[in-house]
């Protein structure tokens, strides 16, 4: 579904991504972990071209998307993204946050989008917050709404960029629960996170990145029980 | 009579001089005409200023984003030339150079000149406002499939407007108070009208005080309006 070929990203003379060739198949839940500065967020942001790769190719559903002739806005409609800082639109209420993109892009009529938004809000138990503004919500609520805002576009894949890193510890659970439910429904997911328990429980594959390379990847069982690379061993020994 | 003495005489004189400045020969009509022209020029100049300002600000931000150096340069030339030369000189140049035909409407010329001038300042204010918005907002909009322009229009600008409203209000107040410069291209605005009346009555102070009060009223009214607008926009969003 997503394929990168020799992906490189350079900031100045700093190689953040150092040639990543990777395939993510439909239905996979890929969790990317690694020390900070290892390039995992940059890798994720390259997948929907929020970050323009310096070199290499990105393919999505059979098309090369880092190409001048591709309408990246159309592609992004199919790739939902969730940010560390939620990035809800503070001047719009929850309902408008969710319906803005589908209606403005002409994918849904106003009523249809509203209905879909209310259905999604019902799913996370926040129907009564429909007319609240983001500043009236807790961090966990904001992030869950950010997730369903992305879901309202009916994406084929969801990208999560450290979705729980900006949350108070007590609110991490509700966001992870929602992500887990999504995974159970068969959504293709790429998740950059520091939540090892989530990786163990939900991932079909765990990747370890260091210095712009994917150093090791495996099924979660093998990955955590039987790490091979010394760098990964060191990393796991520090955090587990 | 108890009511006599120097103080009463002074009050009587004062009353007479203001009466003379306002009433005989329907002089109040001259003020109203001048006021109308001042308001017309200000109003259309503000509209033109906003249009140019938003356009230039968005172009400048977009130019940085899409790495179009030439576009940045064009915008910078406009802003620097306008900000770096006196308004009166700009007025004279535009009036003599561009609107050479003598039957052009002075009010249109005035509004266009002040609008072009104001646009440069408004552009800088709006650019600062756009850059004050967290860049995650643009990323969130883009990640949902909205285009750069759509995100700008629906997400960035509405938030920026809120931040820049006070600065924008100041700019418009300054613009209104600068309109008397228009007299150099033979526009009879409020100030000029007051001067004419002063030259008729041989008493320049009362008409000028009357004009000053008019400006004061307009400016206070405008700031009230802006404050109300600010309050309405302020609902909902304090992060």
Coordinates of C-alpha atoms in Angstrom, one line a residue:
Chain A
X1 CA 0.0 0.0 0.0
X2 CA 2.8 2.4 0.9
X3 CA 6.2 1.8 -0.4
X4 CA 9.3 4.0 0.0
X5 CA 12.4 3.5 -2.2
X6 CA 15.8 4.8 -0.9
X7 CA 14.1 7.7 0.9
X8 CA 16.5 10.4 2.0
X9 CA 16.0 13.7 3.8
X10 CA 18.7 16.2 4.4
X11 CA 18.4 19.3 6.5
X12 CA 21.5 21.4 5.8
X13 CA 24.2 18.8 5.9
X14 CA 22.4 16.7 8.5
X15 CA 21.1 13.3 7.1
X16 CA 17.9 12.8 8.9
X17 CA 16.8 9.9 6.7
X18 CA 19.5 7.8 5.3
X19 CA 18.0 5.8 2.5
X20 CA 14.8 4.0 3.7
X21 CA 13.3 1.3 1.5
X22 CA 10.2 -0.1 3.1
X23 CA 6.8 -1.5 2.3
X24 CA 3.7 -1.2 4.4
X25 CA 0.9 -3.5 3.4
X26 CA -2.8 -3.1 3.7
X27 CA -4.0 -4.0 7.2
X28 CA -0.6 -3.8 8.8
X29 CA -0.1 -1.9 12.1
X30 CA 3.4 -0.7 12.0
X31 CA 4.9 0.8 15.1
X32 CA 8.1 2.9 14.7
X33 CA 10.2 3.4 17.8
X34 CA 13.6 4.9 18.3
X35 CA 15.6 7.5 20.2
X36 CA 14.7 11.1 19.6
X37 CA 16.5 12.5 16.5
X38 CA 16.5 9.1 14.9
X39 CA 14.3 10.4 12.1
X40 CA 11.1 8.4 12.9
X41 CA 8.8 11.5 12.8
X42 CA 10.5 12.7 9.6
X43 CA 9.9 9.3 8.1
X44 CA 6.2 9.4 9.0
X45 CA 5.8 13.0 7.7
X46 CA 7.5 12.0 4.4
X47 CA 4.8 9.4 3.8
X48 CA 2.1 12.1 3.2
X49 CA 4.7 14.6 2.0
X50 CA 4.3 17.1 4.9
X51 CA 8.1 16.7 4.6
X52 CA 9.4 16.8 1.1
X53 CA 12.0 14.1 0.7
X54 CA 15.4 15.1 -0.7
X55 CA 15.8 11.9 -2.6
X56 CA 14.0 8.7 -3.2
X57 CA 10.4 7.7 -4.1
X58 CA 7.2 7.3 -2.2
X59 CA 4.5 5.1 -3.7
X60 CA 0.9 5.0 -2.4
X61 CA -1.7 2.7 -3.8
X62 CA 0.3 2.1 -6.9
X63 CA 1.2 5.7 -7.7
X64 CA 4.4 7.6 -7.2
X65 CA 3.3 10.5 -5.1
X66 CA 6.4 12.7 -4.8
X67 CA 5.9 13.7 -8.4
X68 CA 5.1 17.1 -9.8
X69 CA 2.0 15.7 -11.7
X70 CA 0.3 14.2 -8.7
X71 CA -2.3 16.2 -6.9
X72 CA -1.0 15.6 -3.4
X73 CA -4.2 17.0 -1.8
X74 CA -6.2 14.2 -3.4
X75 CA -3.7 11.6 -2.0
X76 CA -3.7 13.2 1.5
X77 CA -7.5 12.7 1.6
X78 CA -6.8 9.0 1.8
X79 CA -4.1 9.3 4.5
X80 CA -5.3 10.5 7.9
X81 CA -2.8 12.1 10.2
X82 CA -2.8 12.6 13.9
X83 CA -0.3 15.0 15.5
X84 CA 1.4 15.2 18.8
X85 CA 0.0 18.6 19.5
X86 CA -3.6 17.6 18.3
X87 CA -3.8 20.7 16.1
X88 CA -7.5 21.1 16.4
X89 CA -8.7 24.3 14.8
X90 CA -9.3 26.6 17.9
X91 CA -11.7 29.0 16.1
X92 CA -14.1 26.2 15.1
X93 CA -16.2 24.1 17.4
X94 CA -15.8 20.3 17.5
X95 CA -18.5 19.6 14.9
X96 CA -17.0 22.2 12.5
X97 CA -13.5 20.8 13.1
X98 CA -14.7 17.4 11.9
X99 CA -16.9 18.5 9.0
X100 CA -14.7 21.3 7.6
X101 CA -12.6 19.2 5.3
X102 CA -15.3 16.7 4.0
X103 CA -17.7 19.5 3.2
X104 CA -15.2 22.0 1.9
X105 CA -13.7 19.4 -0.4
X106 CA -17.1 18.5 -1.7
X107 CA -16.9 14.9 -0.5
X108 CA -20.0 15.1 1.5
X109 CA -23.1 17.2 1.8
X110 CA -23.4 19.3 4.9
X111 CA -26.1 17.1 6.5
X112 CA -24.2 13.9 5.6
X113 CA -21.0 15.2 7.1
X114 CA -22.8 16.3 10.2
X115 CA -24.4 12.9 10.6
X116 CA -21.1 11.1 10.1
X117 CA -19.5 13.5 12.6
X118 CA -22.2 12.8 15.2
X119 CA -21.9 9.1 14.6
X120 CA -18.1 9.3 15.2
X121 CA -18.5 11.5 18.2
X122 CA -21.0 8.9 19.6
X123 CA -18.5 6.2 19.1
X124 CA -16.0 8.0 21.4
X125 CA -18.8 9.1 23.8
X126 CA -18.4 12.8 23.2
X127 CA -21.7 13.7 21.5
X128 CA -22.4 16.3 24.0
X129 CA -19.2 18.1 23.2
X130 CA -20.2 18.7 19.5
X131 CA -20.7 22.4 20.0
X132 CA -17.8 23.0 22.4
X133 CA -14.6 24.7 21.4
X134 CA -11.3 22.9 21.6
X135 CA -10.1 25.1 24.6
X136 CA -13.0 23.6 26.6
X137 CA -11.7 20.1 26.2
X138 CA -9.2 18.0 28.0
X139 CA -6.0 16.8 26.2
X140 CA -7.4 13.3 25.8
X141 CA -10.7 14.5 24.4
X142 CA -8.8 16.8 22.0
X143 CA -6.7 14.0 20.7
X144 CA -9.6 11.6 20.3
X145 CA -11.5 14.3 18.4
X146 CA -8.4 14.8 16.2
X147 CA -8.4 11.1 15.5
X148 CA -12.1 11.1 14.4
X149 CA -11.5 14.3 12.4
X150 CA -9.1 12.3 10.3
X151 CA -11.5 9.3 10.2
X152 CA -14.3 11.5 8.9
X153 CA -12.4 11.6 5.6
X154 CA -12.6 7.8 5.3
X155 CA -8.9 7.3 5.0
X156 CA -7.2 4.1 3.8
X157 CA -4.3 4.5 6.2
X158 CA -3.8 6.5 9.4
X159 CA -0.5 8.0 10.4
X160 CA 0.1 8.8 14.1
X161 CA 3.0 11.1 15.1
X162 CA 3.6 10.5 18.8
X163 CA -0.2 10.8 19.6
X164 CA 0.2 10.5 23.3
X165 CA 3.4 12.4 24.0
X166 CA 1.7 15.6 24.8
X167 CA -0.9 14.1 27.1
X168 CA -1.1 13.9 30.9
X169 CA -0.4 10.3 31.9
X170 CA -4.0 9.7 33.0
X171 CA -5.3 10.5 29.5
X172 CA -3.0 8.3 27.5
X173 CA -5.2 5.3 28.1
X174 CA -8.4 6.7 26.4
X175 CA -6.4 7.6 23.3
X176 CA -4.6 4.3 23.1
X177 CA -8.0 2.5 23.6
X178 CA -9.4 4.3 20.6
X179 CA -6.4 3.5 18.5
X180 CA -6.6 -0.1 19.5
X181 CA -10.2 -0.3 18.5
X182 CA -9.3 1.2 15.1
X183 CA -6.6 -1.4 14.7
X184 CA -9.1 -4.1 15.5
X185 CA -11.3 -2.9 12.7
X186 CA -8.5 -3.5 10.3
X187 CA -7.3 0.0 9.7
X188 CA -3.8 0.2 8.2
X189 CA -1.8 2.2 10.7
X190 CA 1.7 3.6 11.0
X191 CA 2.4 4.8 14.6
X192 CA 5.4 6.6 15.9
X193 CA 5.3 6.3 19.6
X194 CA 7.1 5.6 22.9
X195 CA 4.3 3.5 24.2
X196 CA 5.9 0.0 24.3
X197 CA 2.8 -1.7 25.7
X198 CA 0.8 -0.4 22.8
X199 CA 3.5 -1.7 20.4
X200 CA 3.4 -5.1 22.0
X201 CA -0.3 -5.4 22.0
X202 CA -1.4 -3.9 18.7
X203 CA 1.5 -3.9 16.3
X204 CA 1.9 -6.5 13.6
X205 CA 5.4 -5.2 13.0
X206 CA 7.8 -3.1 15.1
X207 CA 10.5 -1.0 13.5
X208 CA 13.5 0.4 15.3
X209 CA 15.1 3.5 13.8
X210 CA 18.5 5.0 14.6
X211 CA 20.4 7.7 12.8
X212 CA 18.0 7.8 9.8
X213 CA 18.0 4.1 9.2
X214 CA 15.7 1.2 10.0
X215 CA 18.1 -0.8 12.1
X216 CA 15.9 -3.7 12.9
X217 CA 12.3 -4.8 12.5
X218 CA 10.3 -7.8 13.6
X219 CA 7.1 -9.1 15.0
X220 CA 6.5 -7.6 18.4
X221 CA 7.2 -10.8 20.2
X222 CA 10.5 -11.4 18.6
X223 CA 11.4 -7.7 18.7
X224 CA 11.0 -7.3 22.4
X225 CA 12.1 -10.8 23.5
X226 CA 14.9 -11.4 21.2
X227 CA 16.5 -8.1 19.9
X228 CA 19.5 -8.6 17.7
X229 CA 21.2 -5.3 17.0
X230 CA 23.3 -3.9 19.9
X231 CA 21.8 -0.4 19.5
X232 CA 18.3 -1.8 19.9
X233 CA 19.4 -3.9 22.9
X234 CA 20.8 -0.8 24.5
X235 CA 17.6 1.2 23.8
X236 CA 15.3 -1.5 25.1
X237 CA 17.4 -2.0 28.3
X238 CA 17.0 1.7 29.0
X239 CA 13.3 2.0 28.6
X240 CA 11.9 -1.3 29.7
Chain B
X1 CA -27.2 93.2 35.5
X2 CA -25.2 90.5 37.4
X3 CA -24.1 89.0 34.2
X4 CA -21.5 91.4 33.0
X5 CA -17.8 91.7 33.3
X6 CA -14.8 90.4 31.3
X7 CA -15.7 86.7 31.7
X8 CA -19.2 87.1 30.3
X9 CA -17.9 89.2 27.4
X10 CA -15.4 86.5 26.6
X11 CA -18.1 83.8 26.6
X12 CA -20.2 86.0 24.3
X13 CA -17.3 86.5 21.9
X14 CA -16.6 82.8 21.9
X15 CA -20.2 82.0 21.2
X16 CA -20.3 84.5 18.4
X17 CA -17.1 83.2 16.7
X18 CA -18.4 79.6 16.7
X19 CA -21.8 80.9 15.5
X20 CA -20.1 82.7 12.7
X21 CA -18.0 79.7 11.9
X22 CA -21.1 77.4 11.6
X23 CA -24.3 79.1 10.8
X24 CA -24.2 82.1 8.4
X25 CA -24.4 81.3 4.6
X26 CA -25.2 77.7 5.6
X27 CA -21.5 77.2 6.5
X28 CA -22.4 73.9 8.3
X29 CA -23.1 72.5 4.9
X30 CA -19.4 73.1 3.9
X31 CA -18.3 71.0 6.9
X32 CA -20.8 68.3 6.1
X33 CA -19.6 68.2 2.5
X34 CA -16.0 68.0 3.6
X35 CA -16.9 65.4 6.2
X36 CA -18.6 63.3 3.5
X37 CA -15.5 63.4 1.3
X38 CA -13.2 62.5 4.3
X39 CA -15.4 59.6 5.1
X40 CA -15.7 58.4 1.5
X41 CA -12.0 58.5 0.9
X42 CA -11.3 56.8 4.3
X43 CA -13.9 54.1 3.7
X44 CA -12.8 53.1 0.2
X45 CA -9.1 53.5 1.2
X46 CA -9.6 51.0 4.0
X47 CA -11.3 48.6 1.7
X48 CA -8.6 48.9 -0.9
X49 CA -6.0 48.7 1.8
X50 CA -7.4 45.5 3.2
X51 CA -7.6 43.9 -0.2
X52 CA -4.0 44.8 -1.2
X53 CA -2.8 44.0 2.3
X54 CA -4.3 40.5 2.5
X55 CA -3.1 39.7 -1.1
X56 CA 0.5 40.9 -0.5
X57 CA 0.7 39.3 2.9
X58 CA -0.5 35.9 1.6
X59 CA 1.8 36.2 -1.4
X60 CA 4.7 37.0 0.9
X61 CA 4.1 34.0 3.2
X62 CA 3.4 31.7 0.2
X63 CA 6.5 32.9 -1.6
X64 CA 8.6 31.8 1.4
X65 CA 6.8 28.5 1.6
X66 CA 7.1 27.7 -2.1
X67 CA 10.6 29.2 -2.3
X68 CA 9.7 31.8 -5.0
X69 CA 12.4 34.4 -4.4
X70 CA 11.2 36.7 -7.1
X71 CA 7.7 37.0 -5.6
X72 CA 9.2 37.9 -2.2
X73 CA 11.3 40.6 -3.9
X74 CA 8.3 42.1 -5.7
X75 CA 6.3 42.3 -2.5
X76 CA 9.3 43.7 -0.6
X77 CA 9.8 46.4 -3.2
X78 CA 6.2 47.5 -2.9
X79 CA 6.2 47.6 0.9
X80 CA 9.6 49.3 1.1
X81 CA 8.8 52.0 -1.5
X82 CA 5.5 52.8 0.1
X83 CA 6.8 52.8 3.7
X84 CA 10.0 54.6 2.7
X85 CA 8.4 57.7 1.0
X86 CA 6.2 60.4 2.4
X87 CA 2.5 60.0 1.8
X88 CA 2.2 63.5 0.3
X89 CA 4.9 62.7 -2.3
X90 CA 3.1 59.5 -3.2
X91 CA -0.1 61.4 -3.6
X92 CA 1.4 64.0 -5.8
X93 CA 3.2 61.4 -8.0
X94 CA 0.1 59.3 -8.5
X95 CA -2.0 62.3 -9.1
X96 CA 0.3 63.9 -11.7
X97 CA 1.8 60.8 -13.3
X98 CA -1.0 58.2 -13.4
X99 CA -4.2 60.2 -13.3
X100 CA -3.0 62.8 -15.8
X101 CA -6.3 63.6 -17.3
X102 CA -7.8 66.5 -15.4
X103 CA -11.4 65.3 -15.4
X104 CA -10.7 62.3 -13.1
X105 CA -12.6 62.2 -9.9
X106 CA -10.4 63.5 -7.1
X107 CA -12.1 61.3 -4.6
X108 CA -11.3 58.2 -6.6
X109 CA -7.7 59.3 -6.9
X110 CA -7.6 60.0 -3.2
X111 CA -9.1 56.7 -2.2
X112 CA -6.8 54.7 -4.5
X113 CA -3.7 56.6 -3.2
X114 CA -4.5 56.1 0.4
X115 CA -5.5 52.5 -0.3
X116 CA -2.2 51.7 -2.0
X117 CA -0.4 53.4 0.9
X118 CA -2.4 51.7 3.6
X119 CA -2.0 48.3 1.8
X120 CA 1.7 48.2 2.6
X121 CA 1.2 48.7 6.3
X122 CA -1.8 46.3 6.4
X123 CA 0.3 43.7 4.5
X124 CA 3.0 43.8 7.2
X125 CA 0.4 43.6 10.0
X126 CA -1.4 40.7 8.4
X127 CA 1.9 38.9 7.6
X128 CA 2.9 39.1 11.2
X129 CA -0.6 37.8 12.1
X130 CA -0.3 34.8 9.8
X131 CA 3.2 34.0 11.1
X132 CA 1.9 34.1 14.7
X133 CA -0.4 31.1 14.0
X134 CA 1.2 27.8 15.0
X135 CA 2.5 26.0 11.9
X136 CA 0.7 22.8 13.1
X137 CA -2.5 24.5 12.0
X138 CA -1.3 24.6 8.4
X139 CA -0.1 21.0 8.6
X140 CA -3.4 19.8 10.1
X141 CA -5.3 21.5 7.2
X142 CA -3.0 20.1 4.6
X143 CA -3.0 16.7 6.1
X144 CA -6.8 16.6 5.7
X145 CA -6.4 17.2 2.0
X146 CA -7.2 20.9 1.9
X147 CA -5.0 22.9 -0.5
X148 CA -2.7 25.7 0.6
X149 CA -5.2 28.4 -0.3
X150 CA -8.1 26.6 1.2
X151 CA -6.2 26.1 4.5
X152 CA -5.2 29.8 4.4
X153 CA -8.7 30.9 3.9
X154 CA -10.6 28.6 6.3
X155 CA -8.1 28.0 9.0
X156 CA -5.1 30.5 9.1
X157 CA -6.6 33.8 8.2
X158 CA -9.7 33.6 10.5
X159 CA -7.3 33.0 13.4
X160 CA -4.8 35.6 12.3
X161 CA -7.5 38.3 12.0
X162 CA -8.3 37.9 15.6
X163 CA -4.7 38.5 16.6
X164 CA -4.2 41.5 14.4
X165 CA -7.4 43.4 14.9
X166 CA -6.0 45.9 17.4
X167 CA -3.0 46.7 15.2
X168 CA -5.4 46.9 12.2
X169 CA -7.6 49.3 14.1
X170 CA -4.6 51.6 14.8
X171 CA -3.7 51.6 11.1
X172 CA -7.2 52.6 10.1
X173 CA -7.3 55.4 12.7
X174 CA -4.0 56.6 11.4
X175 CA -5.3 56.5 7.9
X176 CA -8.4 58.6 8.7
X177 CA -6.2 61.2 10.4
X178 CA -3.9 61.3 7.4
X179 CA -6.6 62.2 4.9
X180 CA -6.1 66.0 5.3
X181 CA -3.0 65.4 3.2
X182 CA -5.4 64.9 0.3
X183 CA -5.7 68.7 0.1
X184 CA -2.5 68.8 -1.9
X185 CA -4.3 67.3 -4.9
X186 CA -7.1 69.8 -4.5
X187 CA -9.6 67.7 -2.6
X188 CA -11.8 69.7 -0.3
X189 CA -12.0 67.4 2.7
X190 CA -13.1 68.3 6.2
X191 CA -9.8 70.1 7.1
X192 CA -9.7 72.1 3.9
X193 CA -13.4 73.1 4.3
X194 CA -12.5 74.4 7.8
X195 CA -9.6 76.4 6.4
X196 CA -11.9 77.9 3.7
X197 CA -14.4 79.0 6.3
X198 CA -11.6 80.4 8.5
X199 CA -10.4 82.5 5.6
X200 CA -13.9 83.9 5.2
X201 CA -14.5 84.7 8.8
X202 CA -11.0 85.9 9.5
X203 CA -11.1 83.7 12.5
X204 CA -9.3 80.4 11.9
X205 CA -9.5 78.7 15.3
X206 CA -13.2 77.9 15.6
X207 CA -13.5 76.1 12.3
X208 CA -10.4 74.1 13.1
X209 CA -11.8 73.1 16.6
X210 CA -15.0 72.0 14.9
X211 CA -13.1 69.9 12.4
X212 CA -11.0 68.4 15.2
X213 CA -14.2 67.4 17.1
X214 CA -15.5 65.7 14.0
X215 CA -12.3 63.7 13.6
X216 CA -12.4 62.8 17.3
X217 CA -16.0 61.6 17.0
X218 CA -15.1 59.4 13.9
X219 CA -12.1 57.9 15.6
X220 CA -13.8 57.2 18.9
X221 CA -16.7 55.6 17.0
X222 CA -14.3 53.4 15.0
X223 CA -12.4 52.2 18.0
X224 CA -15.7 51.3 19.7
X225 CA -16.7 49.3 16.6
X226 CA -13.4 47.5 16.6
X227 CA -13.6 46.7 20.3
X228 CA -17.1 45.2 19.7
X229 CA -15.8 43.2 16.8
X230 CA -12.9 41.9 18.9
X231 CA -15.2 40.8 21.6
X232 CA -17.3 38.9 19.2
X233 CA -14.4 37.1 17.7
X234 CA -12.9 36.3 21.1
X235 CA -15.5 33.7 22.0
X236 CA -14.3 30.2 21.9
X237 CA -10.6 30.3 21.6
X238 CA -8.1 30.8 24.2
X239 CA -5.7 27.9 24.1

